[in-house]
């Protein structure tokens, strides 16, 4: 077993780094300011690395120390959960999953009853994962991210979802009232955007509709909202083979054209590797993998 610094020193560092202040860390730990300084100095000597940048009375963790802080917070949380399970073996396991709003609304939430039926001993907390975030937050066990994924594969377990394909979708009513026989017909319709820069529609139009310039646009916060607006006949949205699947299967939406373009980003399940031994995490990953079989 590798030699680790003292737990007291690590707890002191975590508190000092979180507060960015030795005095507030001392108050939390019920010790003196000098005791905190002593523990930090001792830890820096053991690690052979400076942990804080100092500017007068102000301190902030170095980039290397911020990585240590993140790992310690995860480790302390896991230790606490393990101790809670020993104190009360019959207690519900807690699992915190963060997912982007559109994926939660249009794909995941409808499947969670199956997860609950399979694992009634797990209490699931569903959080919103910001679209721009590529990593789980400090209190999150698993995140479903969108983008390029984490750079550090040694620290994170990553399970990519199938590649997305983008294509126009609209309500059956709109399709029948104002036929869409050719991509150029989109010039007469309002385009519903799930981004603020219009890049998704631009990519599809450039590839399949030439130089048309639709004049009506509505910009919404995420794909879940554009799918709902499209289903209510407010325009034509860009759907995909994941978040549009249920609405297409039920007939709330239709695809006027088969033409599609691949997404530049990709959804992925991301989890810190140190959390993989947590039974609830393992159960969710196994269940989630099963949900991807038909995609």
PDB file of C-alpha atoms in Angstrom, residues 51-223:
ATOM      1  CA  UNK A  51       0.110  24.052  -2.447  1.00  0.00           C
ATOM      2  CA  UNK A  52      -0.890  27.695  -2.180  1.00  0.00           C
ATOM      3  CA  UNK A  53      -0.036  30.940  -3.910  1.00  0.00           C
ATOM      4  CA  UNK A  54       0.045  33.738  -1.329  1.00  0.00           C
ATOM      5  CA  UNK A  55      -0.704  37.405  -1.850  1.00  0.00           C
ATOM      6  CA  UNK A  56      -0.544  39.095   1.535  1.00  0.00           C
ATOM      7  CA  UNK A  57      -3.329  37.533   3.610  1.00  0.00           C
ATOM      8  CA  UNK A  58      -5.003  36.086   0.550  1.00  0.00           C
ATOM      9  CA  UNK A  59      -4.286  32.511  -0.575  1.00  0.00           C
ATOM     10  CA  UNK A  60      -5.405  30.398  -3.504  1.00  0.00           C
ATOM     11  CA  UNK A  61      -4.563  26.789  -4.415  1.00  0.00           C
ATOM     12  CA  UNK A  62      -2.014  26.209  -7.149  1.00  0.00           C
ATOM     13  CA  UNK A  63      -3.261  24.362 -10.279  1.00  0.00           C
ATOM     14  CA  UNK A  64      -1.778  21.096  -8.954  1.00  0.00           C
ATOM     15  CA  UNK A  65      -3.388  21.692  -5.552  1.00  0.00           C
ATOM     16  CA  UNK A  66      -6.808  22.246  -7.166  1.00  0.00           C
ATOM     17  CA  UNK A  67      -6.585  18.773  -8.675  1.00  0.00           C
ATOM     18  CA  UNK A  68      -5.656  17.347  -5.262  1.00  0.00           C
ATOM     19  CA  UNK A  69      -8.576  19.254  -3.703  1.00  0.00           C
ATOM     20  CA  UNK A  70     -11.044  17.761  -6.168  1.00  0.00           C
ATOM     21  CA  UNK A  71      -9.771  14.216  -5.568  1.00  0.00           C
ATOM     22  CA  UNK A  72      -9.847  14.641  -1.789  1.00  0.00           C
ATOM     23  CA  UNK A  73     -13.421  15.925  -1.825  1.00  0.00           C
ATOM     24  CA  UNK A  74     -14.514  12.906  -3.842  1.00  0.00           C
ATOM     25  CA  UNK A  75     -12.581  10.533  -1.584  1.00  0.00           C
ATOM     26  CA  UNK A  76     -13.940  12.043   1.647  1.00  0.00           C
ATOM     27  CA  UNK A  77     -17.482  11.783   0.295  1.00  0.00           C
ATOM     28  CA  UNK A  78     -16.986   8.114  -0.573  1.00  0.00           C
ATOM     29  CA  UNK A  79     -15.493   7.412   2.861  1.00  0.00           C
ATOM     30  CA  UNK A  80     -18.475   9.107   4.491  1.00  0.00           C
ATOM     31  CA  UNK A  81     -20.954   7.085   2.435  1.00  0.00           C
ATOM     32  CA  UNK A  82     -19.165   3.836   3.275  1.00  0.00           C
ATOM     33  CA  UNK A  83     -19.268   4.694   6.991  1.00  0.00           C
ATOM     34  CA  UNK A  84     -22.980   5.530   6.745  1.00  0.00           C
ATOM     35  CA  UNK A  85     -23.658   2.143   5.163  1.00  0.00           C
ATOM     36  CA  UNK A  86     -21.810   0.410   8.006  1.00  0.00           C
ATOM     37  CA  UNK A  87     -23.751   2.354  10.607  1.00  0.00           C
ATOM     38  CA  UNK A  88     -27.073   1.534   8.911  1.00  0.00           C
ATOM     39  CA  UNK A  89     -26.772  -1.363   6.426  1.00  0.00           C
ATOM     40  CA  UNK A  90     -30.472  -1.173   5.585  1.00  0.00           C
ATOM     41  CA  UNK A  91     -30.386   2.459   4.531  1.00  0.00           C
ATOM     42  CA  UNK A  92     -31.066   3.540   0.967  1.00  0.00           C
ATOM     43  CA  UNK A  93     -28.025   3.962  -1.259  1.00  0.00           C
ATOM     44  CA  UNK A  94     -27.798   7.505  -2.653  1.00  0.00           C
ATOM     45  CA  UNK A  95     -26.849   8.082  -6.297  1.00  0.00           C
ATOM     46  CA  UNK A  96     -26.389  11.519  -7.837  1.00  0.00           C
ATOM     47  CA  UNK A  97     -26.613  11.698 -11.621  1.00  0.00           C
ATOM     48  CA  UNK A  98     -26.289  14.897 -13.658  1.00  0.00           C
ATOM     49  CA  UNK A  99     -27.665  15.014 -17.199  1.00  0.00           C
ATOM     50  CA  UNK A 100     -28.273  17.739 -19.755  1.00  0.00           C
ATOM     51  CA  UNK A 101     -31.814  19.127 -19.683  1.00  0.00           C
ATOM     52  CA  UNK A 102     -32.799  17.950 -23.164  1.00  0.00           C
ATOM     53  CA  UNK A 103     -31.563  14.411 -22.665  1.00  0.00           C
ATOM     54  CA  UNK A 104     -33.287  14.169 -19.293  1.00  0.00           C
ATOM     55  CA  UNK A 105     -36.593  15.492 -20.622  1.00  0.00           C
ATOM     56  CA  UNK A 106     -36.737  13.660 -23.940  1.00  0.00           C
ATOM     57  CA  UNK A 107     -35.011  10.354 -23.203  1.00  0.00           C
ATOM     58  CA  UNK A 108     -33.852   9.521 -19.679  1.00  0.00           C
ATOM     59  CA  UNK A 109     -36.766  10.407 -17.391  1.00  0.00           C
ATOM     60  CA  UNK A 110     -39.175   8.108 -19.220  1.00  0.00           C
ATOM     61  CA  UNK A 111     -36.864   5.165 -18.547  1.00  0.00           C
ATOM     62  CA  UNK A 112     -36.184   5.721 -14.856  1.00  0.00           C
ATOM     63  CA  UNK A 113     -39.154   3.666 -13.685  1.00  0.00           C
ATOM     64  CA  UNK A 114     -37.348   0.616 -15.057  1.00  0.00           C
ATOM     65  CA  UNK A 115     -34.214   1.520 -13.094  1.00  0.00           C
ATOM     66  CA  UNK A 116     -36.262   1.971  -9.899  1.00  0.00           C
ATOM     67  CA  UNK A 117     -37.934  -1.392 -10.434  1.00  0.00           C
ATOM     68  CA  UNK A 118     -34.596  -3.123 -10.878  1.00  0.00           C
ATOM     69  CA  UNK A 119     -32.890  -1.330  -7.978  1.00  0.00           C
ATOM     70  CA  UNK A 120     -35.443  -0.222  -5.373  1.00  0.00           C
ATOM     71  CA  UNK A 121     -32.649   0.095  -2.776  1.00  0.00           C
ATOM     72  CA  UNK A 122     -31.131   3.072  -4.653  1.00  0.00           C
ATOM     73  CA  UNK A 123     -32.437   6.605  -4.192  1.00  0.00           C
ATOM     74  CA  UNK A 124     -31.649   8.556  -7.359  1.00  0.00           C
ATOM     75  CA  UNK A 125     -31.033  12.307  -7.318  1.00  0.00           C
ATOM     76  CA  UNK A 126     -31.215  13.771 -10.823  1.00  0.00           C
ATOM     77  CA  UNK A 127     -29.365  17.055 -11.379  1.00  0.00           C
ATOM     78  CA  UNK A 128     -29.018  19.264 -14.436  1.00  0.00           C
ATOM     79  CA  UNK A 129     -25.652  19.055 -16.200  1.00  0.00           C
ATOM     80  CA  UNK A 130     -24.768  22.348 -17.949  1.00  0.00           C
ATOM     81  CA  UNK A 131     -24.338  21.732 -21.666  1.00  0.00           C
ATOM     82  CA  UNK A 132     -20.864  23.277 -21.655  1.00  0.00           C
ATOM     83  CA  UNK A 133     -19.615  21.169 -18.715  1.00  0.00           C
ATOM     84  CA  UNK A 134     -17.518  18.123 -19.669  1.00  0.00           C
ATOM     85  CA  UNK A 135     -16.929  16.706 -16.163  1.00  0.00           C
ATOM     86  CA  UNK A 136     -19.117  15.731 -13.190  1.00  0.00           C
ATOM     87  CA  UNK A 137     -19.417  18.252 -10.381  1.00  0.00           C
ATOM     88  CA  UNK A 138     -17.722  17.516  -7.060  1.00  0.00           C
ATOM     89  CA  UNK A 139     -20.892  15.986  -5.536  1.00  0.00           C
ATOM     90  CA  UNK A 140     -21.998  14.105  -8.665  1.00  0.00           C
ATOM     91  CA  UNK A 141     -21.416  10.373  -9.084  1.00  0.00           C
ATOM     92  CA  UNK A 142     -22.167  10.152 -12.804  1.00  0.00           C
ATOM     93  CA  UNK A 143     -22.651  12.808 -15.475  1.00  0.00           C
ATOM     94  CA  UNK A 144     -24.101  12.479 -18.964  1.00  0.00           C
ATOM     95  CA  UNK A 145     -22.158  15.132 -20.835  1.00  0.00           C
ATOM     96  CA  UNK A 146     -22.216  16.509 -24.365  1.00  0.00           C
ATOM     97  CA  UNK A 147     -19.072  17.524 -26.197  1.00  0.00           C
ATOM     98  CA  UNK A 148     -15.599  16.072 -26.518  1.00  0.00           C
ATOM     99  CA  UNK A 149     -15.373  14.437 -23.074  1.00  0.00           C
ATOM    100  CA  UNK A 150     -12.620  14.644 -20.427  1.00  0.00           C
ATOM    101  CA  UNK A 151      -8.954  14.788 -21.381  1.00  0.00           C
ATOM    102  CA  UNK A 152      -7.707  12.657 -18.475  1.00  0.00           C
ATOM    103  CA  UNK A 153      -8.790   9.103 -19.343  1.00  0.00           C
ATOM    104  CA  UNK A 154      -6.740   7.741 -16.438  1.00  0.00           C
ATOM    105  CA  UNK A 155      -8.950   9.561 -13.929  1.00  0.00           C
ATOM    106  CA  UNK A 156     -12.332   9.195 -15.659  1.00  0.00           C
ATOM    107  CA  UNK A 157     -14.375   6.304 -16.987  1.00  0.00           C
ATOM    108  CA  UNK A 158     -16.110   7.322 -20.227  1.00  0.00           C
ATOM    109  CA  UNK A 159     -18.833   5.416 -22.103  1.00  0.00           C
ATOM    110  CA  UNK A 160     -19.795   7.253 -25.316  1.00  0.00           C
ATOM    111  CA  UNK A 161     -23.350   7.091 -26.603  1.00  0.00           C
ATOM    112  CA  UNK A 162     -23.959   6.378 -30.294  1.00  0.00           C
ATOM    113  CA  UNK A 163     -23.123   9.215 -32.679  1.00  0.00           C
ATOM    114  CA  UNK A 164     -26.007  11.629 -33.157  1.00  0.00           C
ATOM    115  CA  UNK A 165     -27.498  12.352 -36.561  1.00  0.00           C
ATOM    116  CA  UNK A 166     -29.369  15.650 -37.020  1.00  0.00           C
ATOM    117  CA  UNK A 167     -32.456  16.022 -39.257  1.00  0.00           C
ATOM    118  CA  UNK A 168     -35.539  18.294 -39.526  1.00  0.00           C
ATOM    119  CA  UNK A 169     -38.714  17.371 -37.618  1.00  0.00           C
ATOM    120  CA  UNK A 170     -42.150  18.951 -37.470  1.00  0.00           C
ATOM    121  CA  UNK A 171     -45.707  18.183 -36.418  1.00  0.00           C
ATOM    122  CA  UNK A 172     -47.925  16.065 -38.702  1.00  0.00           C
ATOM    123  CA  UNK A 173     -50.347  18.993 -38.885  1.00  0.00           C
ATOM    124  CA  UNK A 174     -47.731  21.439 -40.159  1.00  0.00           C
ATOM    125  CA  UNK A 175     -46.416  18.844 -42.601  1.00  0.00           C
ATOM    126  CA  UNK A 176     -49.896  18.272 -44.077  1.00  0.00           C
ATOM    127  CA  UNK A 177     -50.962  21.925 -44.154  1.00  0.00           C
ATOM    128  CA  UNK A 178     -47.802  23.292 -45.749  1.00  0.00           C
ATOM    129  CA  UNK A 179     -46.113  20.380 -47.515  1.00  0.00           C
ATOM    130  CA  UNK A 180     -42.377  19.982 -47.240  1.00  0.00           C
ATOM    131  CA  UNK A 181     -41.475  18.125 -50.412  1.00  0.00           C
ATOM    132  CA  UNK A 182     -37.954  19.512 -50.869  1.00  0.00           C
ATOM    133  CA  UNK A 183     -35.446  21.043 -48.406  1.00  0.00           C
ATOM    134  CA  UNK A 184     -35.806  24.360 -50.229  1.00  0.00           C
ATOM    135  CA  UNK A 185     -39.410  24.498 -49.002  1.00  0.00           C
ATOM    136  CA  UNK A 186     -38.008  25.290 -45.536  1.00  0.00           C
ATOM    137  CA  UNK A 187     -37.624  28.897 -46.698  1.00  0.00           C
ATOM    138  CA  UNK A 188     -41.375  29.325 -46.044  1.00  0.00           C
ATOM    139  CA  UNK A 189     -41.220  28.026 -42.462  1.00  0.00           C
ATOM    140  CA  UNK A 190     -40.049  29.204 -39.056  1.00  0.00           C
ATOM    141  CA  UNK A 191     -36.872  27.396 -38.003  1.00  0.00           C
ATOM    142  CA  UNK A 192     -36.688  26.385 -34.332  1.00  0.00           C
ATOM    143  CA  UNK A 193     -33.161  26.509 -32.891  1.00  0.00           C
ATOM    144  CA  UNK A 194     -31.841  24.722 -29.796  1.00  0.00           C
ATOM    145  CA  UNK A 195     -28.664  26.845 -29.884  1.00  0.00           C
ATOM    146  CA  UNK A 196     -28.157  30.593 -29.939  1.00  0.00           C
ATOM    147  CA  UNK A 197     -25.768  30.732 -32.898  1.00  0.00           C
ATOM    148  CA  UNK A 198     -27.794  28.676 -35.368  1.00  0.00           C
ATOM    149  CA  UNK A 199     -24.874  26.380 -36.197  1.00  0.00           C
ATOM    150  CA  UNK A 200     -26.920  23.171 -36.168  1.00  0.00           C
ATOM    151  CA  UNK A 201     -29.428  24.395 -38.729  1.00  0.00           C
ATOM    152  CA  UNK A 202     -26.656  26.036 -40.750  1.00  0.00           C
ATOM    153  CA  UNK A 203     -24.801  22.730 -41.036  1.00  0.00           C
ATOM    154  CA  UNK A 204     -27.913  20.914 -42.254  1.00  0.00           C
ATOM    155  CA  UNK A 205     -29.038  23.658 -44.660  1.00  0.00           C
ATOM    156  CA  UNK A 206     -25.559  24.078 -46.150  1.00  0.00           C
ATOM    157  CA  UNK A 207     -25.347  20.350 -46.838  1.00  0.00           C
ATOM    158  CA  UNK A 208     -28.869  19.701 -48.117  1.00  0.00           C
ATOM    159  CA  UNK A 209     -30.653  22.954 -49.032  1.00  0.00           C
ATOM    160  CA  UNK A 210     -28.110  25.047 -50.886  1.00  0.00           C
ATOM    161  CA  UNK A 211     -28.289  28.804 -50.457  1.00  0.00           C
ATOM    162  CA  UNK A 212     -31.829  29.293 -49.128  1.00  0.00           C
ATOM    163  CA  UNK A 213     -32.256  32.000 -46.500  1.00  0.00           C
ATOM    164  CA  UNK A 214     -35.240  31.371 -44.189  1.00  0.00           C
ATOM    165  CA  UNK A 215     -36.367  34.643 -42.632  1.00  0.00           C
ATOM    166  CA  UNK A 216     -38.274  33.377 -39.575  1.00  0.00           C
ATOM    167  CA  UNK A 217     -36.363  31.965 -36.603  1.00  0.00           C
ATOM    168  CA  UNK A 218     -37.136  31.136 -32.980  1.00  0.00           C
ATOM    169  CA  UNK A 219     -34.241  30.475 -30.586  1.00  0.00           C
ATOM    170  CA  UNK A 220     -34.965  28.281 -27.562  1.00  0.00           C
ATOM    171  CA  UNK A 221     -32.862  27.047 -24.664  1.00  0.00           C
ATOM    172  CA  UNK A 222     -32.397  23.374 -25.538  1.00  0.00           C
ATOM    173  CA  UNK A 223     -33.617  20.516 -27.723  1.00  0.00           C
TER     174      UNK A 223
END
